[in-house]
Amino acid sequence: NAGVTQTPKFRVLKTGQSMTLLCAQDMNHEYMYWYRQDPGMGLRLIHYSVGEGTTAKGEVPDGYNVSRLKKQNFLLGLESAAPSQTSVYFCASSQETQYFGPGTRLLVL
Amino acid sequence: GEDVEQSLFLSVREGDSSVINCTYTDSSSTYLYWYKQEPGAGLQLLTYIFSNMDMKQDQRLTVLLNKKDKHLSLRIADTQTGDSAIYFCAEMGYGSARQLTFGSGTQLTVLP
């Protein structure tokens, strides 16, 4: 039982490049979330999903897209990366309580 | 929107008790959580309390909730150097998506 896993762990992008972050959970949770963590600002919700095939916007959705084609996976896409998207990205899944992955550190140059 | 506030830093001596405080604004909060984040790691759930409770104890951890003042605290007894980390308070509002609103985190430093 791996819990919540995220790939990749670290990535460097140039401005304008695209990438997809993958989150996987093996707990059969309905709810999944993507957050970004920036210094002194805690975690801010980007997008979330309440079940397979559904997604919704969180607090800071601009510049990101998500998909939940399978219940166990939640993908976060950056179509055209900007330096302001340099951050640590955390995925979480939940049935009642949220459990977090180890994070993906993204640097956009 | 909802807001959760925490002080940014706390330093204590090893063996002393630590008290980390949190205030929130959402009167419809259902659950309140404490997470711990060690350097370079994700968030680890420490404990949580349902909004109709006023205290919960779990080994060295004691959570106190004052719902009237919307104040939550986490007390760590006999603080150890391994407790040095960032502690996040989070509240779950009343909604179908079980979303959490996080505070900015309190950096706890335990001095030998």
PDB file of C-alpha atoms in Angstrom:
ATOM      1  CA  ASN A   1       0.000   0.000   0.000  1.00  0.00           C
ATOM      2  CA  ALA A   2       1.974   2.988  -1.301  1.00  0.00           C
ATOM      3  CA  GLY A   3      -0.584   5.645  -0.324  1.00  0.00           C
ATOM      4  CA  VAL A   4      -0.225   8.749  -2.491  1.00  0.00           C
ATOM      5  CA  THR A   5       2.666   8.934  -4.948  1.00  0.00           C
ATOM      6  CA  GLN A   6       3.762  11.767  -7.216  1.00  0.00           C
ATOM      7  CA  THR A   7       5.978  11.849 -10.285  1.00  0.00           C
ATOM      8  CA  PRO A   8       8.326  13.435 -11.035  1.00  0.00           C
ATOM      9  CA  LYS A   9       9.986  14.486  -7.772  1.00  0.00           C
ATOM     10  CA  PHE A  10      11.801  17.415  -9.328  1.00  0.00           C
ATOM     11  CA  ARG A  11      11.709  19.189 -12.685  1.00  0.00           C
ATOM     12  CA  VAL A  12      13.258  22.244 -14.307  1.00  0.00           C
ATOM     13  CA  LEU A  13      11.345  23.882 -17.152  1.00  0.00           C
ATOM     14  CA  LYS A  14      11.957  26.825 -19.409  1.00  0.00           C
ATOM     15  CA  THR A  15       9.297  29.497 -19.740  1.00  0.00           C
ATOM     16  CA  GLY A  16       6.686  28.381 -22.257  1.00  0.00           C
ATOM     17  CA  GLN A  17       7.330  24.650 -21.937  1.00  0.00           C
ATOM     18  CA  SER A  18       4.590  22.271 -20.945  1.00  0.00           C
ATOM     19  CA  MET A  19       4.517  19.366 -18.562  1.00  0.00           C
ATOM     20  CA  THR A  20       2.196  17.014 -16.703  1.00  0.00           C
ATOM     21  CA  LEU A  21       2.468  16.053 -13.052  1.00  0.00           C
ATOM     22  CA  LEU A  22       1.043  12.675 -12.118  1.00  0.00           C
ATOM     23  CA  CYS A  23      -0.585  11.769  -8.834  1.00  0.00           C
ATOM     24  CA  ALA A  24      -1.600   8.207  -8.020  1.00  0.00           C
ATOM     25  CA  GLN A  25      -3.396   6.771  -4.991  1.00  0.00           C
ATOM     26  CA  ASP A  26      -4.111   3.177  -4.093  1.00  0.00           C
ATOM     27  CA  MET A  27      -6.626   3.771  -1.304  1.00  0.00           C
ATOM     28  CA  ASN A  28      -9.718   3.869  -3.539  1.00  0.00           C
ATOM     29  CA  HIS A  29     -10.414   7.450  -2.447  1.00  0.00           C
ATOM     30  CA  GLU A  30     -13.086   9.429  -4.235  1.00  0.00           C
ATOM     31  CA  TYR A  31     -11.595  12.875  -3.647  1.00  0.00           C
ATOM     32  CA  MET A  32      -8.287  14.127  -5.008  1.00  0.00           C
ATOM     33  CA  TYR A  33      -6.637  17.539  -4.816  1.00  0.00           C
ATOM     34  CA  TRP A  34      -3.730  19.521  -6.221  1.00  0.00           C
ATOM     35  CA  TYR A  35      -2.092  22.227  -4.085  1.00  0.00           C
ATOM     36  CA  ARG A  36       0.856  24.493  -4.498  1.00  0.00           C
ATOM     37  CA  GLN A  37       3.049  25.523  -1.590  1.00  0.00           C
ATOM     38  CA  ASP A  38       4.938  28.802  -1.623  1.00  0.00           C
ATOM     39  CA  PRO A  39       7.047  30.238   1.210  1.00  0.00           C
ATOM     40  CA  GLY A  40       4.961  31.944   3.908  1.00  0.00           C
ATOM     41  CA  MET A  41       1.685  31.174   2.154  1.00  0.00           C
ATOM     42  CA  GLY A  42       0.772  27.687   3.267  1.00  0.00           C
ATOM     43  CA  LEU A  43      -0.968  25.451   0.755  1.00  0.00           C
ATOM     44  CA  ARG A  44      -3.345  26.823  -1.840  1.00  0.00           C
ATOM     45  CA  LEU A  45      -5.815  24.644  -3.700  1.00  0.00           C
ATOM     46  CA  ILE A  46      -5.393  24.626  -7.484  1.00  0.00           C
ATOM     47  CA  HIS A  47      -7.999  22.090  -8.655  1.00  0.00           C
ATOM     48  CA  TYR A  48      -9.808  19.167  -7.146  1.00  0.00           C
ATOM     49  CA  SER A  49     -11.930  16.185  -8.107  1.00  0.00           C
ATOM     50  CA  VAL A  50     -14.835  14.568  -6.301  1.00  0.00           C
ATOM     51  CA  GLY A  51     -14.783  11.434  -8.428  1.00  0.00           C
ATOM     52  CA  GLU A  52     -13.666   9.822 -11.661  1.00  0.00           C
ATOM     53  CA  GLY A  53     -14.435  12.050 -14.628  1.00  0.00           C
ATOM     54  CA  THR A  54     -15.077  15.177 -12.534  1.00  0.00           C
ATOM     55  CA  THR A  55     -12.876  18.191 -11.838  1.00  0.00           C
ATOM     56  CA  ALA A  56     -13.415  21.621 -10.317  1.00  0.00           C
ATOM     57  CA  LYS A  57     -11.462  24.834  -9.782  1.00  0.00           C
ATOM     58  CA  GLY A  58      -9.894  25.706  -6.493  1.00  0.00           C
ATOM     59  CA  GLU A  59      -8.457  28.964  -5.206  1.00  0.00           C
ATOM     60  CA  VAL A  60      -5.657  29.425  -7.790  1.00  0.00           C
ATOM     61  CA  PRO A  61      -6.604  27.536 -10.996  1.00  0.00           C
ATOM     62  CA  ASP A  62      -5.249  29.910 -13.649  1.00  0.00           C
ATOM     63  CA  GLY A  63      -2.498  28.444 -15.832  1.00  0.00           C
ATOM     64  CA  TYR A  64      -3.308  24.848 -14.862  1.00  0.00           C
ATOM     65  CA  ASN A  65      -5.540  22.095 -16.179  1.00  0.00           C
ATOM     66  CA  VAL A  66      -6.424  18.739 -14.659  1.00  0.00           C
ATOM     67  CA  SER A  67      -7.908  15.418 -15.641  1.00  0.00           C
ATOM     68  CA  ARG A  68      -9.286  12.445 -13.697  1.00  0.00           C
ATOM     69  CA  LEU A  69      -9.795   9.739 -16.277  1.00  0.00           C
ATOM     70  CA  LYS A  70      -9.196   6.952 -13.776  1.00  0.00           C
ATOM     71  CA  LYS A  71     -10.230   6.984 -10.137  1.00  0.00           C
ATOM     72  CA  GLN A  72      -6.693   6.346  -8.900  1.00  0.00           C
ATOM     73  CA  ASN A  73      -4.958   9.047 -10.989  1.00  0.00           C
ATOM     74  CA  PHE A  74      -5.169  12.831 -10.987  1.00  0.00           C
ATOM     75  CA  LEU A  75      -3.071  14.706 -13.539  1.00  0.00           C
ATOM     76  CA  LEU A  76      -2.028  18.350 -13.321  1.00  0.00           C
ATOM     77  CA  GLY A  77      -0.982  20.028 -16.557  1.00  0.00           C
ATOM     78  CA  LEU A  78       0.904  23.222 -17.232  1.00  0.00           C
ATOM     79  CA  GLU A  79       0.388  24.163 -20.881  1.00  0.00           C
ATOM     80  CA  SER A  80       2.824  27.090 -20.971  1.00  0.00           C
ATOM     81  CA  ALA A  81       4.946  27.330 -17.840  1.00  0.00           C
ATOM     82  CA  ALA A  82       5.722  30.727 -16.299  1.00  0.00           C
ATOM     83  CA  PRO A  83       8.300  31.642 -13.605  1.00  0.00           C
ATOM     84  CA  SER A  84       5.369  32.394 -11.252  1.00  0.00           C
ATOM     85  CA  GLN A  85       4.590  28.679 -11.326  1.00  0.00           C
ATOM     86  CA  THR A  86       7.875  27.841  -9.623  1.00  0.00           C
ATOM     87  CA  SER A  87       6.624  26.099  -6.512  1.00  0.00           C
ATOM     88  CA  VAL A  88       6.261  22.812  -4.694  1.00  0.00           C
ATOM     89  CA  TYR A  89       3.173  20.920  -5.818  1.00  0.00           C
ATOM     90  CA  PHE A  90       1.378  18.509  -3.529  1.00  0.00           C
ATOM     91  CA  CYS A  91      -1.322  16.047  -4.364  1.00  0.00           C
ATOM     92  CA  ALA A  92      -3.718  14.679  -1.763  1.00  0.00           C
ATOM     93  CA  SER A  93      -6.494  12.133  -1.708  1.00  0.00           C
ATOM     94  CA  SER A  94      -9.339  11.762   0.727  1.00  0.00           C
ATOM     95  CA  GLN A  95     -12.325   9.798   1.775  1.00  0.00           C
ATOM     96  CA  GLU A  96     -12.696  11.642   5.065  1.00  0.00           C
ATOM     97  CA  THR A  97      -9.159  12.837   5.879  1.00  0.00           C
ATOM     98  CA  GLN A  98      -6.669  14.140   3.327  1.00  0.00           C
ATOM     99  CA  TYR A  99      -3.445  12.199   2.839  1.00  0.00           C
ATOM    100  CA  PHE A 100      -0.614  13.870   0.997  1.00  0.00           C
ATOM    101  CA  GLY A 101       2.006  12.792  -1.485  1.00  0.00           C
ATOM    102  CA  PRO A 102       5.705  13.683  -1.096  1.00  0.00           C
ATOM    103  CA  GLY A 103       5.562  16.642  -3.486  1.00  0.00           C
ATOM    104  CA  THR A 104       7.013  17.727  -6.825  1.00  0.00           C
ATOM    105  CA  ARG A 105       9.495  20.589  -6.869  1.00  0.00           C
ATOM    106  CA  LEU A 106       9.151  22.631 -10.047  1.00  0.00           C
ATOM    107  CA  LEU A 107      11.528  25.369 -11.136  1.00  0.00           C
ATOM    108  CA  VAL A 108      10.557  27.477 -14.143  1.00  0.00           C
ATOM    109  CA  LEU A 109      13.398  29.527 -15.613  1.00  0.00           C
TER     110      LEU A 109
ATOM    111  CA  GLY B   1     -13.597  33.578   2.007  1.00  0.00           C
ATOM    112  CA  GLU B   2     -12.389  31.453   4.882  1.00  0.00           C
ATOM    113  CA  ASP B   3      -9.158  32.408   6.581  1.00  0.00           C
ATOM    114  CA  VAL B   4      -6.818  30.513   8.893  1.00  0.00           C
ATOM    115  CA  GLU B   5      -4.090  32.351  10.800  1.00  0.00           C
ATOM    116  CA  GLN B   6      -1.012  31.056  12.598  1.00  0.00           C
ATOM    117  CA  SER B   7       2.093  32.671  14.008  1.00  0.00           C
ATOM    118  CA  LEU B   8       5.126  31.970  11.840  1.00  0.00           C
ATOM    119  CA  PHE B   9       7.744  30.903  14.382  1.00  0.00           C
ATOM    120  CA  LEU B  10       8.040  29.214  17.772  1.00  0.00           C
ATOM    121  CA  SER B  11      11.196  28.162  19.649  1.00  0.00           C
ATOM    122  CA  VAL B  12      11.229  25.940  22.718  1.00  0.00           C
ATOM    123  CA  ARG B  13      13.814  24.072  24.780  1.00  0.00           C
ATOM    124  CA  GLU B  14      13.982  20.297  24.540  1.00  0.00           C
ATOM    125  CA  GLY B  15      11.784  18.750  27.218  1.00  0.00           C
ATOM    126  CA  ASP B  16       9.486  21.773  27.501  1.00  0.00           C
ATOM    127  CA  SER B  17       5.930  21.881  26.198  1.00  0.00           C
ATOM    128  CA  SER B  18       5.144  23.597  22.893  1.00  0.00           C
ATOM    129  CA  VAL B  19       1.849  25.315  22.190  1.00  0.00           C
ATOM    130  CA  ILE B  20       1.012  26.234  18.611  1.00  0.00           C
ATOM    131  CA  ASN B  21      -2.021  28.437  18.100  1.00  0.00           C
ATOM    132  CA  CYS B  22      -4.407  28.872  15.207  1.00  0.00           C
ATOM    133  CA  THR B  23      -7.470  31.015  14.573  1.00  0.00           C
ATOM    134  CA  TYR B  24     -10.037  30.540  11.833  1.00  0.00           C
ATOM    135  CA  THR B  25     -13.016  32.442  10.530  1.00  0.00           C
ATOM    136  CA  ASP B  26     -15.354  29.802   9.081  1.00  0.00           C
ATOM    137  CA  SER B  27     -18.135  29.230  11.611  1.00  0.00           C
ATOM    138  CA  SER B  28     -19.346  26.212   9.624  1.00  0.00           C
ATOM    139  CA  SER B  29     -16.084  24.276  10.047  1.00  0.00           C
ATOM    140  CA  THR B  30     -16.715  20.581  10.569  1.00  0.00           C
ATOM    141  CA  TYR B  31     -13.237  19.223  11.254  1.00  0.00           C
ATOM    142  CA  LEU B  32      -9.977  20.937  12.202  1.00  0.00           C
ATOM    143  CA  TYR B  33      -6.632  19.334  11.497  1.00  0.00           C
ATOM    144  CA  TRP B  34      -2.984  19.544  12.440  1.00  0.00           C
ATOM    145  CA  TYR B  35      -0.395  18.457   9.900  1.00  0.00           C
ATOM    146  CA  LYS B  36       3.390  18.243  10.323  1.00  0.00           C
ATOM    147  CA  GLN B  37       5.872  18.908   7.515  1.00  0.00           C
ATOM    148  CA  GLU B  38       9.523  18.005   7.859  1.00  0.00           C
ATOM    149  CA  PRO B  39      12.103  19.532   5.472  1.00  0.00           C
ATOM    150  CA  GLY B  40      11.725  18.286   1.917  1.00  0.00           C
ATOM    151  CA  ALA B  41       8.736  16.101   2.759  1.00  0.00           C
ATOM    152  CA  GLY B  42       4.999  16.112   2.321  1.00  0.00           C
ATOM    153  CA  LEU B  43       2.402  16.813   4.979  1.00  0.00           C
ATOM    154  CA  GLN B  44       1.849  14.179   7.620  1.00  0.00           C
ATOM    155  CA  LEU B  45      -1.486  14.105   9.426  1.00  0.00           C
ATOM    156  CA  LEU B  46      -0.890  14.452  13.176  1.00  0.00           C
ATOM    157  CA  THR B  47      -4.355  14.671  14.606  1.00  0.00           C
ATOM    158  CA  TYR B  48      -7.772  16.183  14.051  1.00  0.00           C
ATOM    159  CA  ILE B  49     -10.782  17.223  16.079  1.00  0.00           C
ATOM    160  CA  PHE B  50     -14.447  17.322  15.230  1.00  0.00           C
ATOM    161  CA  SER B  51     -16.019  20.729  15.692  1.00  0.00           C
ATOM    162  CA  ASN B  52     -18.396  19.595  18.443  1.00  0.00           C
ATOM    163  CA  MET B  53     -15.486  18.527  20.669  1.00  0.00           C
ATOM    164  CA  ASP B  54     -13.409  20.826  22.830  1.00  0.00           C
ATOM    165  CA  MET B  55     -10.420  18.609  23.547  1.00  0.00           C
ATOM    166  CA  LYS B  56      -8.654  15.598  22.136  1.00  0.00           C
ATOM    167  CA  GLN B  57      -5.578  13.899  23.545  1.00  0.00           C
ATOM    168  CA  ASP B  58      -3.308  11.509  21.676  1.00  0.00           C
ATOM    169  CA  GLN B  59      -0.121  10.502  23.503  1.00  0.00           C
ATOM    170  CA  ARG B  60       2.045  13.660  23.664  1.00  0.00           C
ATOM    171  CA  LEU B  61      -0.420  15.708  21.632  1.00  0.00           C
ATOM    172  CA  THR B  62      -3.350  17.662  23.052  1.00  0.00           C
ATOM    173  CA  VAL B  63      -5.712  19.612  20.834  1.00  0.00           C
ATOM    174  CA  LEU B  64      -7.929  22.289  22.357  1.00  0.00           C
ATOM    175  CA  LEU B  65     -10.796  23.870  20.447  1.00  0.00           C
ATOM    176  CA  ASN B  66     -12.627  27.013  21.522  1.00  0.00           C
ATOM    177  CA  LYS B  67     -15.419  27.172  19.005  1.00  0.00           C
ATOM    178  CA  LYS B  68     -16.842  30.423  20.361  1.00  0.00           C
ATOM    179  CA  ASP B  69     -13.524  32.228  19.767  1.00  0.00           C
ATOM    180  CA  LYS B  70     -12.668  30.091  16.701  1.00  0.00           C
ATOM    181  CA  HIS B  71      -9.335  29.231  18.304  1.00  0.00           C
ATOM    182  CA  LEU B  72      -7.466  25.946  17.971  1.00  0.00           C
ATOM    183  CA  SER B  73      -4.250  24.962  19.702  1.00  0.00           C
ATOM    184  CA  LEU B  74      -1.837  22.056  19.568  1.00  0.00           C
ATOM    185  CA  ARG B  75       0.185  21.262  22.665  1.00  0.00           C
ATOM    186  CA  ILE B  76       3.177  18.961  22.352  1.00  0.00           C
ATOM    187  CA  ALA B  77       4.365  17.648  25.708  1.00  0.00           C
ATOM    188  CA  ASP B  78       8.051  16.880  26.344  1.00  0.00           C
ATOM    189  CA  THR B  79       9.108  18.389  23.019  1.00  0.00           C
ATOM    190  CA  GLN B  80      12.003  16.602  21.330  1.00  0.00           C
ATOM    191  CA  THR B  81      14.426  17.702  18.609  1.00  0.00           C
ATOM    192  CA  GLY B  82      12.589  15.374  16.223  1.00  0.00           C
ATOM    193  CA  ASP B  83       9.519  17.561  16.655  1.00  0.00           C
ATOM    194  CA  SER B  84      11.258  20.419  14.822  1.00  0.00           C
ATOM    195  CA  ALA B  85       9.142  20.973  11.712  1.00  0.00           C
ATOM    196  CA  ILE B  86       6.470  23.202  10.220  1.00  0.00           C
ATOM    197  CA  TYR B  87       3.010  22.650  11.694  1.00  0.00           C
ATOM    198  CA  PHE B  88      -0.063  23.491   9.654  1.00  0.00           C
ATOM    199  CA  CYS B  89      -3.517  24.086  10.966  1.00  0.00           C
ATOM    200  CA  ALA B  90      -6.355  23.388   8.502  1.00  0.00           C
ATOM    201  CA  GLU B  91     -10.109  23.603   8.633  1.00  0.00           C
ATOM    202  CA  MET B  92     -12.702  21.720   6.621  1.00  0.00           C
ATOM    203  CA  GLY B  93     -15.776  23.741   5.811  1.00  0.00           C
ATOM    204  CA  TYR B  94     -19.240  22.385   5.251  1.00  0.00           C
ATOM    205  CA  GLY B  95     -19.294  21.220   1.659  1.00  0.00           C
ATOM    206  CA  SER B  96     -19.351  18.157  -0.520  1.00  0.00           C
ATOM    207  CA  ALA B  97     -15.722  18.324  -1.666  1.00  0.00           C
ATOM    208  CA  ARG B  98     -14.122  18.102   1.802  1.00  0.00           C
ATOM    209  CA  GLN B  99     -11.828  20.990   0.938  1.00  0.00           C
ATOM    210  CA  LEU B 100      -9.302  22.205   3.456  1.00  0.00           C
ATOM    211  CA  THR B 101      -8.188  25.770   4.094  1.00  0.00           C
ATOM    212  CA  PHE B 102      -4.655  25.888   5.479  1.00  0.00           C
ATOM    213  CA  GLY B 103      -2.853  28.357   7.670  1.00  0.00           C
ATOM    214  CA  SER B 104       0.583  29.534   6.583  1.00  0.00           C
ATOM    215  CA  GLY B 105       2.322  27.172   8.998  1.00  0.00           C
ATOM    216  CA  THR B 106       4.299  27.596  12.219  1.00  0.00           C
ATOM    217  CA  GLN B 107       8.009  26.736  12.153  1.00  0.00           C
ATOM    218  CA  LEU B 108       8.790  24.977  15.438  1.00  0.00           C
ATOM    219  CA  THR B 109      12.443  24.954  16.438  1.00  0.00           C
ATOM    220  CA  VAL B 110      13.466  22.772  19.370  1.00  0.00           C
ATOM    221  CA  LEU B 111      16.684  23.904  21.021  1.00  0.00           C
ATOM    222  CA  PRO B 112      18.908  21.385  22.825  1.00  0.00           C
TER     223      PRO B 112
END
